[in-house]
PDB file of C-alpha atoms in Angstrom:
ATOM      1  CA  MET H 244     101.039 171.796  87.567  1.00 52.00           C
ATOM      2  CA  ASN H 245     100.684 173.043  91.168  1.00 51.00           C
ATOM      3  CA  SER H 246     100.795 176.630  89.884  1.00 53.00           C
ATOM      4  CA  MET H 247      97.137 176.242  88.902  1.00 66.00           C
ATOM      5  CA  LEU H 248      96.082 175.574  92.498  1.00 76.00           C
ATOM      6  CA  ASP H 249      94.538 178.430  94.465  1.00 84.00           C
ATOM      7  CA  MET H 250      95.171 177.305  98.020  1.00 85.00           C
ATOM      8  CA  VAL H 251      93.780 178.875 101.188  1.00 91.00           C
ATOM      9  CA  ILE H 252      95.461 178.413 104.572  1.00 94.00           C
ATOM     10  CA  ILE H 253      93.082 177.304 107.319  1.00 95.00           C
ATOM     11  CA  PRO H 254      94.570 178.114 110.738  1.00 97.00           C
ATOM     12  CA  GLU H 255      94.685 175.522 113.493  1.00 98.00           C
ATOM     13  CA  GLY H 256      91.741 175.371 115.794  1.00 98.00           C
ATOM     14  CA  SER H 257      88.848 173.364 117.123  1.00 98.00           C
ATOM     15  CA  PHE H 258      85.279 172.876 115.961  1.00 96.00           C
ATOM     16  CA  LEU H 259      82.270 170.799 116.897  1.00 95.00           C
ATOM     17  CA  MET H 260      81.898 167.734 114.681  1.00 96.00           C
ATOM     18  CA  GLY H 261      78.832 165.564 114.660  1.00 95.00           C
ATOM     19  CA  ALA H 262      75.217 166.015 115.532  1.00 94.00           C
ATOM     20  CA  ASP H 263      73.531 166.775 118.805  1.00 91.00           C
ATOM     21  CA  PRO H 264      70.578 164.325 118.748  1.00 84.00           C
ATOM     22  CA  GLU H 265      68.515 166.605 120.984  1.00 87.00           C
ATOM     23  CA  VAL H 266      68.774 169.393 118.392  1.00 90.00           C
ATOM     24  CA  GLU H 267      68.985 167.372 115.167  1.00 90.00           C
ATOM     25  CA  ILE H 268      66.335 164.716 115.694  1.00 88.00           C
ATOM     26  CA  ASN H 269      66.947 163.156 112.251  1.00 90.00           C
ATOM     27  CA  ALA H 270      70.691 162.778 112.807  1.00 89.00           C
ATOM     28  CA  GLU H 271      72.162 159.503 111.576  1.00 90.00           C
ATOM     29  CA  TYR H 272      73.756 157.150 114.099  1.00 89.00           C
ATOM     30  CA  GLU H 273      77.170 157.653 112.441  1.00 91.00           C
ATOM     31  CA  GLU H 274      76.935 161.420 113.031  1.00 91.00           C
ATOM     32  CA  GLN H 275      76.921 161.003 116.814  1.00 91.00           C
ATOM     33  CA  PRO H 276      78.160 161.857 119.335  1.00 92.00           C
ATOM     34  CA  GLN H 277      78.925 165.501 118.823  1.00 94.00           C
ATOM     35  CA  ARG H 278      82.496 166.171 119.923  1.00 95.00           C
ATOM     36  CA  GLU H 279      85.158 168.845 119.795  1.00 97.00           C
ATOM     37  CA  VAL H 280      87.872 168.140 117.223  1.00 97.00           C
ATOM     38  CA  TRP H 281      91.235 169.926 116.946  1.00 98.00           C
ATOM     39  CA  LEU H 282      92.925 170.332 113.552  1.00 97.00           C
ATOM     40  CA  SER H 283      96.407 171.622 112.839  1.00 97.00           C
ATOM     41  CA  THR H 284      96.874 174.332 110.214  1.00 95.00           C
ATOM     42  CA  TYR H 285      96.237 173.009 106.705  1.00 90.00           C
ATOM     43  CA  ALA H 286      95.740 174.225 103.146  1.00 88.00           C
ATOM     44  CA  ILE H 287      92.746 173.518 100.941  1.00 87.00           C
ATOM     45  CA  GLN H 288      91.970 174.562  97.400  1.00 86.00           C
ATOM     46  CA  ARG H 289      89.598 177.531  97.212  1.00 89.00           C
ATOM     47  CA  THR H 290      87.416 175.854  94.561  1.00 89.00           C
ATOM     48  CA  PRO H 291      86.805 172.242  93.490  1.00 90.00           C
ATOM     49  CA  VAL H 292      89.294 170.717  91.047  1.00 88.00           C
ATOM     50  CA  THR H 293      87.886 171.163  87.557  1.00 88.00           C
ATOM     51  CA  VAL H 294      87.806 168.752  84.635  1.00 86.00           C
ATOM     52  CA  GLY H 295      90.309 171.038  82.873  1.00 87.00           C
ATOM     53  CA  GLN H 296      92.739 170.964  85.808  1.00 88.00           C
ATOM     54  CA  TRP H 297      92.423 167.181  86.038  1.00 86.00           C
ATOM     55  CA  GLN H 298      93.073 166.777  82.293  1.00 86.00           C
ATOM     56  CA  GLU H 299      96.172 168.973  82.592  1.00 88.00           C
ATOM     57  CA  PHE H 300      97.385 166.863  85.516  1.00 87.00           C
ATOM     58  CA  LEU H 301      96.890 163.654  83.507  1.00 86.00           C
ATOM     59  CA  ARG H 302      98.785 165.118  80.522  1.00 87.00           C
ATOM     60  CA  ASP H 303     101.657 166.437  82.656  1.00 87.00           C
ATOM     61  CA  THR H 304     102.179 163.320  84.773  1.00 86.00           C
ATOM     62  CA  ASP H 305     101.024 160.299  82.744  1.00 80.00           C
ATOM     63  CA  TYR H 306      99.092 159.259  85.865  1.00 83.00           C
ATOM     64  CA  ASN H 307      97.085 156.086  85.223  1.00 81.00           C
ATOM     65  CA  TRP H 308      93.523 156.992  86.232  1.00 78.00           C
ATOM     66  CA  SER H 309      90.511 154.791  85.692  1.00 68.00           C
ATOM     67  CA  TYR H 310      87.351 156.036  87.360  1.00 60.00           C
ATOM     68  CA  ASP H 311      85.603 152.698  86.889  1.00 54.00           C
ATOM     69  CA  ASN H 312      87.994 150.903  89.272  1.00 51.00           C
ATOM     70  CA  GLU H 313      86.155 152.342  92.251  1.00 51.00           C
ATOM     71  CA  THR H 314      83.082 150.817  93.840  1.00 49.00           C
ATOM     72  CA  LEU H 315      80.798 153.677  94.704  1.00 55.00           C
ATOM     73  CA  SER H 316      78.508 153.685  97.695  1.00 57.00           C
ATOM     74  CA  VAL H 317      75.809 156.282  97.172  1.00 55.00           C
ATOM     75  CA  SER H 318      72.856 156.847  99.445  1.00 56.00           C
ATOM     76  CA  PHE H 319      69.440 157.616  98.012  1.00 50.00           C
ATOM     77  CA  ARG H 320      69.665 161.122  99.489  1.00 58.00           C
ATOM     78  CA  ASP H 321      73.016 161.739  97.723  1.00 62.00           C
ATOM     79  CA  PHE H 322      71.709 160.334  94.447  1.00 54.00           C
ATOM     80  CA  TYR H 323      68.501 162.344  94.576  1.00 50.00           C
ATOM     81  CA  SER H 324      70.352 165.580  95.359  1.00 59.00           C
ATOM     82  CA  SER H 325      72.702 165.005  92.401  1.00 57.00           C
ATOM     83  CA  LEU H 326      69.952 164.634  89.772  1.00 52.00           C
ATOM     84  CA  PRO H 327      70.258 168.247  88.520  1.00 55.00           C
ATOM     85  CA  ASN H 328      73.983 167.634  87.942  1.00 56.00           C
ATOM     86  CA  LEU H 329      73.777 164.397  85.962  1.00 52.00           C
ATOM     87  CA  ALA H 330      74.128 166.134  82.598  1.00 46.00           C
ATOM     88  CA  ALA H 331      77.351 167.764  83.793  1.00 50.00           C
ATOM     89  CA  GLU H 332      78.758 164.409  84.892  1.00 51.00           C
ATOM     90  CA  PHE H 333      78.132 162.779  81.534  1.00 50.00           C
ATOM     91  CA  SER H 334      79.310 165.650  79.334  1.00 51.00           C
ATOM     92  CA  PRO H 335      81.563 167.776  81.517  1.00 57.00           C
ATOM     93  CA  GLY H 336      83.073 170.989  80.306  1.00 76.00           C
ATOM     94  CA  GLU H 337      86.507 172.124  81.437  1.00 82.00           C
ATOM     95  CA  MET H 338      85.077 174.288  84.211  1.00 85.00           C
ATOM     96  CA  TYR H 339      82.890 171.589  85.805  1.00 85.00           C
ATOM     97  CA  PRO H 340      84.180 169.859  88.959  1.00 88.00           C
ATOM     98  CA  ILE H 341      85.865 166.531  88.297  1.00 86.00           C
ATOM     99  CA  VAL H 342      83.986 163.478  89.645  1.00 83.00           C
ATOM    100  CA  PHE H 343      84.893 159.850  90.424  1.00 82.00           C
ATOM    101  CA  VAL H 344      88.285 160.780  91.866  1.00 85.00           C
ATOM    102  CA  SER H 345      89.403 158.572  94.749  1.00 85.00           C
ATOM    103  CA  TRP H 346      91.292 159.716  97.829  1.00 85.00           C
ATOM    104  CA  PHE H 347      94.449 158.211  96.293  1.00 86.00           C
ATOM    105  CA  ASP H 348      93.855 160.121  93.039  1.00 87.00           C
ATOM    106  CA  ALA H 349      93.409 163.345  95.011  1.00 86.00           C
ATOM    107  CA  CYS H 350      96.704 162.739  96.830  1.00 85.00           C
ATOM    108  CA  GLN H 351      98.469 162.251  93.506  1.00 86.00           C
ATOM    109  CA  PHE H 352      96.919 165.435  92.132  1.00 86.00           C
ATOM    110  CA  GLY H 353      97.900 167.466  95.192  1.00 81.00           C
ATOM    111  CA  CYS H 354     101.497 166.252  94.975  1.00 78.00           C
ATOM    112  CA  GLY H 355     101.790 166.606  91.208  1.00 71.00           C
ATOM    113  CA  GLY H 356     101.902 162.852  90.656  1.00 59.00           C
ATOM    114  CA  LEU H 357     105.035 162.453  92.775  1.00 57.00           C
ATOM    115  CA  LEU H 358     103.622 160.011  95.336  1.00 52.00           C
ATOM    116  CA  LEU H 359     104.338 156.313  95.122  1.00 51.00           C
ATOM    117  CA  ILE H 360     101.047 154.812  96.263  1.00 47.00           C
TER     118      ILE H 360
END
């Protein structure tokens, strides 16, 4: 299953996270303060996980996934920006990104269903 992942190594380093309220006057409270964050080297998939990859994972692992178990918190801005994609979410093809996957689901996918969460 992990053979279908196209991972990219991101080297360790620092970056500025958050908003500078003097520059970004519409910054949300939760985005402040701007601070330097250090991350160790990590790997991330080059592209989003697709519906096809998720279906293969479910077939290969018998993972019990139910997207309706999650309570979603969506802001108006997020909802409004997703309107062009609603058709894809309701009738996804194999190449569309998978949606309604929790952090726990993503961990299972990344470890091939081997985690005991």
